[in-house]
Coordinates of C-alpha atoms and ligand atoms in Angstrom, one line a residue:
M41 CA -91.8 57.7 3.5
N42 CA -94.1 59.3 0.6
F43 CA -96.9 57.3 -1.4
Q44 CA -94.7 55.9 -3.8
E45 CA -91.8 54.6 -1.2
A46 CA -94.8 53.2 1.0
K47 CA -96.2 51.4 -2.4
E48 CA -92.0 49.8 -3.0
K49 CA -92.2 49.0 0.4
L50 CA -95.4 46.6 -0.1
E51 CA -94.3 45.5 -3.4
K52 CA -91.5 44.1 -2.8
F53 CA -93.1 42.0 0.5
G54 CA -96.3 41.1 -1.6
Q55 CA -98.4 42.9 0.9
E56 CA -99.9 45.6 -1.6
H57 CA -103.3 44.8 -0.3
V58 CA -102.8 47.1 2.6
L59 CA -103.4 50.1 0.0
K60 CA -107.0 48.8 -0.6
Y61 CA -109.1 51.6 1.1
Y62 CA -106.0 54.3 0.5
D63 CA -108.3 56.8 -1.7
E64 CA -110.8 56.2 1.0
L65 CA -108.8 57.7 3.6
T66 CA -109.0 61.1 5.0
E67 CA -105.8 63.1 4.8
T68 CA -104.9 62.3 8.6
E69 CA -105.7 59.2 7.6
K70 CA -103.4 58.7 5.0
Q71 CA -100.7 59.9 6.9
D72 CA -101.2 57.3 9.7
L73 CA -101.2 54.9 7.2
I74 CA -97.6 55.7 5.5
Q75 CA -96.0 56.3 8.4
Q76 CA -97.4 52.8 9.9
I77 CA -96.1 50.9 6.7
D78 CA -93.1 53.0 7.7
E79 CA -92.5 51.8 10.4
T80 CA -93.5 48.1 10.3
D81 CA -91.5 45.0 9.4
F82 CA -92.9 43.0 7.1
A83 CA -90.0 40.6 6.7
V84 CA -90.7 39.0 10.2
L85 CA -94.0 37.7 8.1
E86 CA -91.7 35.6 6.7
N87 CA -91.8 33.2 9.3
C88 CA -95.2 32.2 9.3
K89 CA -94.2 29.2 7.3
N90 CA -92.6 27.8 10.4
L91 CA -95.8 27.7 12.5
G92 CA -95.8 24.5 14.6
K93 CA -92.2 23.6 13.5
S94 CA -90.1 22.6 16.1
E95 CA -87.5 25.0 17.1
G96 CA -83.7 23.6 16.7
R97 CA -82.9 23.3 20.2
G98 CA -79.3 22.3 22.1
K99 CA -78.8 19.2 24.3
F100 CA -80.8 19.7 27.8
E101 CA -79.6 19.3 30.7
P102 CA -81.3 19.3 34.6
L103 CA -80.5 22.6 36.8
A104 CA -81.2 22.2 40.4
A105 CA -83.7 24.4 42.3
M106 CA -83.0 25.7 45.5
Q107 CA -85.5 23.9 46.9
V108 CA -88.3 25.2 50.0
D109 CA -86.4 23.8 52.5
E110 CA -83.0 25.1 51.8
I111 CA -84.6 29.1 51.8
E112 CA -86.5 28.4 55.0
K113 CA -82.8 26.9 56.4
R114 CA -81.1 30.2 55.0
H115 CA -84.2 32.5 55.3
D116 CA -82.6 35.2 57.7
E117 CA -79.6 35.3 56.3
F118 CA -81.6 35.8 52.8
F119 CA -84.1 38.5 54.3
K120 CA -81.4 40.6 55.3
V121 CA -79.6 41.3 52.3
G122 CA -82.6 41.3 50.4
V123 CA -84.2 44.7 52.6
E124 CA -80.5 46.2 52.4
T125 CA -80.8 45.7 48.4
I126 CA -84.2 46.8 48.5
K127 CA -83.5 49.7 50.9
A128 CA -80.3 51.2 48.9
G129 CA -82.8 51.6 45.9
K130 CA -80.9 49.3 44.2
V131 CA -84.2 47.1 42.7
G132 CA -86.8 47.8 40.3
A133 CA -89.7 46.2 39.2
V134 CA -91.6 45.8 35.7
L135 CA -95.3 44.7 35.1
L136 CA -95.9 43.2 32.0
A137 CA -98.9 44.3 30.6
G138 CA -99.0 44.7 27.5
G139 CA -100.4 41.2 26.6
M140 CA -103.8 41.3 24.5
G141 CA -105.7 38.7 27.0
T142 CA -107.1 37.5 24.4
R143 CA -108.1 33.9 25.7
L144 CA -110.1 36.0 29.1
G145 CA -111.6 37.6 26.3
S146 CA -112.4 40.6 28.2
D147 CA -112.7 44.3 26.3
N148 CA -110.2 45.9 28.9
P149 CA -106.3 45.3 30.0
K150 CA -106.6 42.1 31.6
G151 CA -105.2 44.3 34.9
M152 CA -108.2 45.6 34.9
Y153 CA -110.4 42.9 35.4
D154 CA -112.5 42.6 39.0
I155 CA -112.2 39.4 40.5
G156 CA -114.3 40.8 43.7
L157 CA -117.5 39.1 44.4
T158 CA -118.4 41.2 47.5
K159 CA -116.5 44.1 46.5
H160 CA -114.1 45.7 44.1
V161 CA -110.6 43.4 44.1
Y162 CA -109.3 44.4 40.6
I163 CA -106.3 42.4 39.6
F164 CA -104.0 46.2 39.2
Q165 CA -104.6 46.2 42.5
R166 CA -104.1 42.9 44.0
I167 CA -100.9 43.5 42.2
I168 CA -100.1 46.8 44.0
E169 CA -101.6 45.3 47.4
N170 CA -98.8 42.6 46.7
L171 CA -95.8 44.8 45.8
L172 CA -96.6 47.2 49.3
D173 CA -95.9 43.7 51.3
T174 CA -92.9 44.3 49.7
V175 CA -92.7 47.8 50.8
K176 CA -93.3 47.0 54.0
Q177 CA -91.1 44.7 54.9
A178 CA -88.3 46.4 53.6
G179 CA -89.2 49.3 56.1
G180 CA -91.2 51.6 54.2
A181 CA -88.9 51.8 51.1
Y182 CA -90.1 52.0 47.8
I183 CA -89.6 50.2 45.1
H184 CA -89.7 51.6 41.2
L185 CA -92.6 50.8 39.4
F186 CA -92.3 50.2 35.5
I187 CA -95.5 49.2 33.7
M188 CA -95.4 47.7 30.6
T189 CA -98.3 48.6 28.4
S190 CA -98.8 48.2 24.8
E191 CA -100.3 50.8 21.8
K192 CA -103.9 49.1 22.7
N193 CA -104.6 49.2 26.1
N194 CA -101.8 52.2 27.0
D195 CA -104.5 54.9 27.7
I196 CA -106.8 53.1 29.5
T197 CA -104.6 51.5 31.3
I198 CA -103.0 54.7 32.6
S199 CA -106.7 56.4 33.3
F200 CA -107.9 53.3 35.8
L201 CA -104.8 53.5 37.6
K202 CA -104.8 57.7 37.7
E203 CA -108.5 57.2 38.9
H204 CA -107.5 54.8 41.7
N205 CA -104.6 56.4 43.0
Y206 CA -102.7 53.6 41.8
F207 CA -104.3 51.8 44.6
G208 CA -101.8 53.5 47.2
Y209 CA -98.6 53.6 46.1
P210 CA -96.9 56.9 45.2
E211 CA -97.4 58.2 42.0
D212 CA -93.3 59.5 41.2
K213 CA -92.6 56.1 41.8
V214 CA -94.7 54.9 38.7
T215 CA -93.3 55.1 35.6
F216 CA -95.0 53.6 31.9
F217 CA -93.3 52.8 29.0
K218 CA -94.8 51.6 25.4
Q219 CA -93.5 47.8 24.0
D220 CA -93.2 47.5 20.5
M221 CA -95.8 46.1 17.8
A222 CA -95.5 43.3 15.4
P223 CA -97.7 43.2 12.6
A224 CA -100.0 40.1 12.5
S225 CA -100.9 37.8 9.4
D226 CA -103.0 35.3 8.1
Y227 CA -101.4 31.6 7.9
N228 CA -99.7 32.6 4.0
G229 CA -98.4 35.5 5.8
K230 CA -100.4 38.3 4.1
V231 CA -100.9 40.8 7.0
Y232 CA -104.3 41.6 8.0
M233 CA -106.0 45.1 8.1
E234 CA -107.9 46.0 11.8
G235 CA -109.4 48.6 9.9
K236 CA -109.5 50.8 6.0
G237 CA -106.2 52.8 6.9
R238 CA -104.5 50.7 10.0
I239 CA -103.0 47.9 9.7
S240 CA -103.4 44.4 12.3
T241 CA -100.6 44.8 14.5
S242 CA -100.0 43.1 17.9
P243 CA -97.8 43.3 20.9
N244 CA -94.1 42.1 20.4
G245 CA -93.8 39.4 23.2
N246 CA -93.1 39.2 26.9
A247 CA -89.4 39.4 25.9
G248 CA -90.3 42.3 24.5
W249 CA -89.9 44.9 27.7
Y250 CA -86.6 45.7 27.7
A251 CA -85.7 47.1 24.4
S252 CA -88.5 48.6 24.6
M253 CA -87.2 50.3 28.3
L254 CA -84.4 51.4 26.3
K255 CA -85.9 52.9 23.5
A256 CA -88.1 55.0 26.2
G257 CA -84.7 56.3 27.3
L258 CA -85.5 54.7 30.8
R259 CA -81.8 53.6 31.4
D260 CA -81.3 57.2 32.4
V261 CA -83.4 56.9 34.9
I262 CA -82.3 52.9 36.0
L263 CA -78.8 54.3 36.2
K264 CA -79.3 58.1 38.2
E265 CA -82.0 56.0 40.6
G266 CA -79.0 53.0 40.9
I267 CA -81.4 50.0 40.0
E268 CA -79.1 47.2 39.4
W269 CA -81.8 44.0 39.8
M270 CA -85.5 44.3 38.0
D271 CA -87.8 41.7 39.2
I272 CA -89.8 41.5 36.1
F273 CA -93.7 39.4 36.4
A274 CA -96.8 38.9 34.7
V275 CA -100.1 41.0 35.2
D276 CA -102.4 37.5 35.4
N277 CA -100.6 36.1 39.1
V278 CA -102.8 38.1 41.6
L279 CA -100.7 35.8 44.3
Q280 CA -97.3 36.8 42.6
R281 CA -95.0 38.2 45.0
I282 CA -93.1 40.9 43.7
A283 CA -89.4 41.4 45.2
D284 CA -89.6 40.0 48.0
P285 CA -86.9 40.2 50.3
C286 CA -85.8 35.9 50.4
F287 CA -86.5 36.0 46.6
V288 CA -84.0 39.3 46.6
G289 CA -81.4 38.5 49.3
A290 CA -80.7 34.7 47.0
T291 CA -80.3 35.7 43.9
V292 CA -77.8 38.3 45.2
I293 CA -75.7 35.9 47.5
E294 CA -75.7 33.3 44.6
G295 CA -74.1 35.9 42.6
V296 CA -75.8 34.5 39.5
A297 CA -77.4 37.3 36.5
C298 CA -80.9 36.1 37.1
G299 CA -82.9 34.6 39.6
A300 CA -86.8 33.0 38.6
K301 CA -89.4 31.7 40.5
V302 CA -90.4 28.0 39.9
V303 CA -93.1 25.7 41.7
R304 CA -93.2 22.2 41.8
K305 CA -94.2 20.1 39.2
N306 CA -97.8 18.5 39.7
A307 CA -97.1 15.8 37.1
P308 CA -93.9 14.5 35.0
N309 CA -96.0 15.7 32.0
E310 CA -97.7 19.1 33.4
G311 CA -98.2 22.2 30.7
V312 CA -95.6 24.3 32.5
G313 CA -92.0 25.5 30.5
V314 CA -89.4 23.0 32.9
M315 CA -86.1 25.5 33.8
C316 CA -83.0 23.7 32.5
L317 CA -79.5 23.6 31.1
E318 CA -79.6 23.7 27.3
D319 CA -76.0 23.4 26.0
G320 CA -74.5 24.4 28.7
K321 CA -76.3 27.5 29.7
P322 CA -79.5 28.4 31.8
S323 CA -83.1 27.9 29.7
I324 CA -86.3 26.5 29.7
V325 CA -87.6 23.3 28.2
E326 CA -91.4 23.1 27.0
Y327 CA -93.3 20.8 28.3
Y328 CA -94.2 19.5 24.7
E329 CA -90.3 19.3 24.3
L330 CA -90.0 16.4 27.4
T331 CA -88.8 13.0 25.9
Q332 CA -89.6 10.1 28.4
E333 CA -86.2 10.1 29.5
M334 CA -86.3 13.2 30.7
M335 CA -89.6 12.5 32.8
D336 CA -88.5 9.4 34.1
A337 CA -84.3 11.3 34.4
K338 CA -84.2 11.5 38.5
D339 CA -81.8 13.8 40.5
E340 CA -79.1 12.6 43.5
N341 CA -82.1 12.9 45.9
G342 CA -84.0 10.1 43.4
D343 CA -86.4 13.6 42.6
P344 CA -87.4 14.4 39.1
A345 CA -84.8 16.2 37.6
Y346 CA -87.0 18.5 35.5
N347 CA -89.2 19.4 38.4
Y348 CA -89.2 22.9 38.6
G349 CA -92.0 24.7 35.8
V350 CA -91.3 28.6 35.5
I351 CA -94.0 31.3 36.7
L352 CA -92.6 34.5 34.8
N353 CA -91.2 35.9 37.7
Y354 CA -87.8 37.0 37.1
L355 CA -85.2 38.7 39.0
F356 CA -82.5 39.9 36.1
N357 CA -79.3 41.8 36.7
E358 CA -79.9 44.5 35.0
K359 CA -76.1 45.1 33.7
A360 CA -76.3 41.4 32.7
L361 CA -79.0 42.4 30.3
F362 CA -78.0 45.6 29.0
D363 CA -74.4 43.5 28.0
I364 CA -77.0 40.9 25.8
A365 CA -79.3 43.9 24.9
K366 CA -77.3 44.4 21.0
N367 CA -78.2 39.7 20.7
T368 CA -81.3 39.4 18.3
L369 CA -83.7 37.0 20.2
P370 CA -85.7 34.4 18.3
L371 CA -88.9 34.9 16.5
H372 CA -91.7 32.6 17.8
I373 CA -94.5 32.1 15.9
V374 CA -98.3 31.7 18.2
E375 CA -101.4 31.3 16.8
K376 CA -104.1 33.6 17.6
K377 CA -107.8 35.4 17.0
I378 CA -106.5 38.2 15.6
P379 CA -109.6 40.6 14.1
Y380 CA -109.7 41.3 10.7
L381 CA -111.4 43.2 7.4
D382 CA -113.3 41.0 5.4
E383 CA -113.4 41.4 1.4
N384 CA -116.1 43.7 2.0
G385 CA -114.4 46.3 4.3
N386 CA -116.4 44.3 7.4
L387 CA -114.6 44.3 10.7
I388 CA -114.8 40.2 11.7
K389 CA -113.5 39.1 15.6
P390 CA -112.7 34.9 14.6
E391 CA -113.7 32.5 16.9
K392 CA -111.1 30.7 16.4
P393 CA -107.6 31.4 15.4
N394 CA -107.2 32.6 11.9
G395 CA -103.3 33.6 12.1
C396 CA -100.1 34.2 13.3
K397 CA -98.8 36.5 15.8
F398 CA -94.8 37.2 15.7
E399 CA -93.2 37.2 19.8
Q400 CA -90.4 37.5 21.1
L401 CA -90.0 35.7 25.1
V402 CA -88.6 36.3 27.9
L403 CA -87.2 32.2 28.0
D404 CA -84.4 33.7 25.2
M405 CA -83.5 36.2 27.2
I406 CA -82.1 34.2 29.8
H407 CA -80.7 31.7 27.4
E408 CA -78.2 34.3 27.0
L409 CA -77.2 34.8 29.9
D410 CA -74.8 32.8 32.3
S411 CA -76.5 32.2 35.1
C412 CA -79.5 31.6 36.7
L413 CA -80.8 30.3 40.2
P414 CA -84.6 28.7 39.7
Y415 CA -85.9 29.8 43.2
E416 CA -88.7 27.1 44.3
V417 CA -92.0 28.4 45.8
V418 CA -94.7 27.0 47.5
R419 CA -97.9 26.9 45.0
E420 CA -100.9 28.0 46.6
H421 CA -99.1 30.8 47.9
E422 CA -97.6 32.4 45.2
F423 CA -99.0 30.5 41.6
A424 CA -102.7 31.9 40.6
P425 CA -103.1 32.9 37.0
I426 CA -105.7 34.3 34.8
K427 CA -106.1 33.0 31.6
N428 CA -109.7 31.5 30.7
P429 CA -112.4 33.0 32.4
T430 CA -113.7 29.3 33.8
G431 CA -111.8 26.2 34.0
K432 CA -107.7 26.2 34.4
D433 CA -105.9 29.3 35.4
S434 CA -109.0 30.7 35.8
V435 CA -111.0 33.7 37.4
E436 CA -112.4 31.2 39.6
S437 CA -109.6 28.8 40.5
A438 CA -107.5 32.1 40.9
R439 CA -110.9 33.0 43.3
E440 CA -110.0 29.9 45.0
L441 CA -106.6 30.4 45.5
C442 CA -107.2 33.9 46.9
K443 CA -109.3 32.5 49.7
L444 CA -106.8 30.0 50.4
N445 CA -104.3 32.7 50.9
G446 CA -107.2 34.7 53.4
I447 CA -107.4 37.2 50.5
E448 CA -110.8 39.1 50.7
L449 CA -112.1 39.1 47.9
Ligands
UTP682 P1 -100.0 35.8 27.8 O1 -99.1 35.0 27.4 O2 -100.7 34.9 29.1 O3 -100.4 36.7 26.9 O4 -99.0 36.8 28.7 P2 -101.8 37.5 27.4 O5 -101.6 38.1 26.2 O6 -101.9 38.2 28.7 O7 -103.0 36.7 26.8 P3 -103.4 36.0 25.5 O8 -102.4 34.4 25.4 O9 -104.0 36.7 24.3 O10 -104.6 35.5 26.7 C1 -98.2 37.0 29.7 C2 -97.7 37.8 30.5 O11 -96.8 38.6 29.8 C3 -97.7 40.3 29.1 C4 -98.8 39.9 29.4 O12 -99.0 40.7 29.6 C5 -98.9 38.7 31.0 O13 -98.9 39.7 31.9 N1 -97.4 40.0 27.8 C6 -97.6 38.8 26.5 C7 -96.5 41.2 27.5 O14 -96.4 42.3 28.5 N2 -96.5 41.6 26.2 C8 -96.7 40.8 25.1 O15 -96.7 41.3 23.9 C9 -97.0 39.5 25.3

């Protein structure tokens, strides 16, 4: 793309301000900006007018979860199949670490956050220690760990993990890939600039991982290694069990396209997404979409029918994902704090949300699949998310939960 073409593209989308400082840029910066204009999909910015509007949903029905008591009863059966599947090299793990962690407010990637009290305990370290537990259970069979970063945190994430020798995980079993970016705008859909020669972008959501893996050519690795199942999980749950044999075994035995770890809700209106069926296909209903009738609904045992919240840990059948990879996932508009250049060219870091980011979410990926097994885990043992510095889902609450589970910090 040349300057003239870039200008025309911007005019078409009403984004001419992107070139405001063009004449002040060095030759390299000019080229980089033109390239960014070429690669940016400005059409998504149109969607900011739908901020806050509910997305049309289908007919919801409950989807029964496999509960802890059944899992305990069938433990040996699940564990055996899980271990066999892992030992056969059929399981990969994908760490979603592309997020910006804006609520935590640290400048570094979330995984570099140190939750230790008497020693260093980085979030990445906790995650890898948990994965090493699985390796041990599987008789020393290592699981290929794919780590998704974004353009914003890739280099620092790689150097941090290298510096710490991957916290004991073999380097040849770790592969990094970058997720795609989407532009970020003000409420009128005008793209923000984060530098005089740089359009403001942010990672395109937690569902971007599979498409980005394909783009990075990693399907070849998946096929070569015979990986059939991929456990994807969030960076910020420090009690996360990853590809644990029972979960793998249950998902394989049930013959579903995907397993989803869920926890029992602690109140009918708890702010978590709940596993359900939507128009007969697996889906997740957000807590604010639950009607009173749905909150009151009971299953055949008299328990709440919409009772299991997702914790962003899913085991996907890779072939099933590949089959749906061509489908376009819906775009969600999220209100966020976006650093931007003001009128005078000064970089402002806002205290309050000031615009929109555009994300694809993993829940829509699940809805494309034919079947999903919600698999109950005990919240206190497997769910300690770190979203905020203090209060709910915070460093503080995660430390308490680590203590409860005998993890020294
Ligand atoms: P969150 O939705 O909590 O977002 O991510 P976040 O970016 O970490 O934090 P906030 O909202 O800015 O405070 C849940 C998981 O999904 C990953 C995150 O890294 C985290 O593991 N994620 C999120 C991505 O990998 N890419 C994204 O674009 C968004």
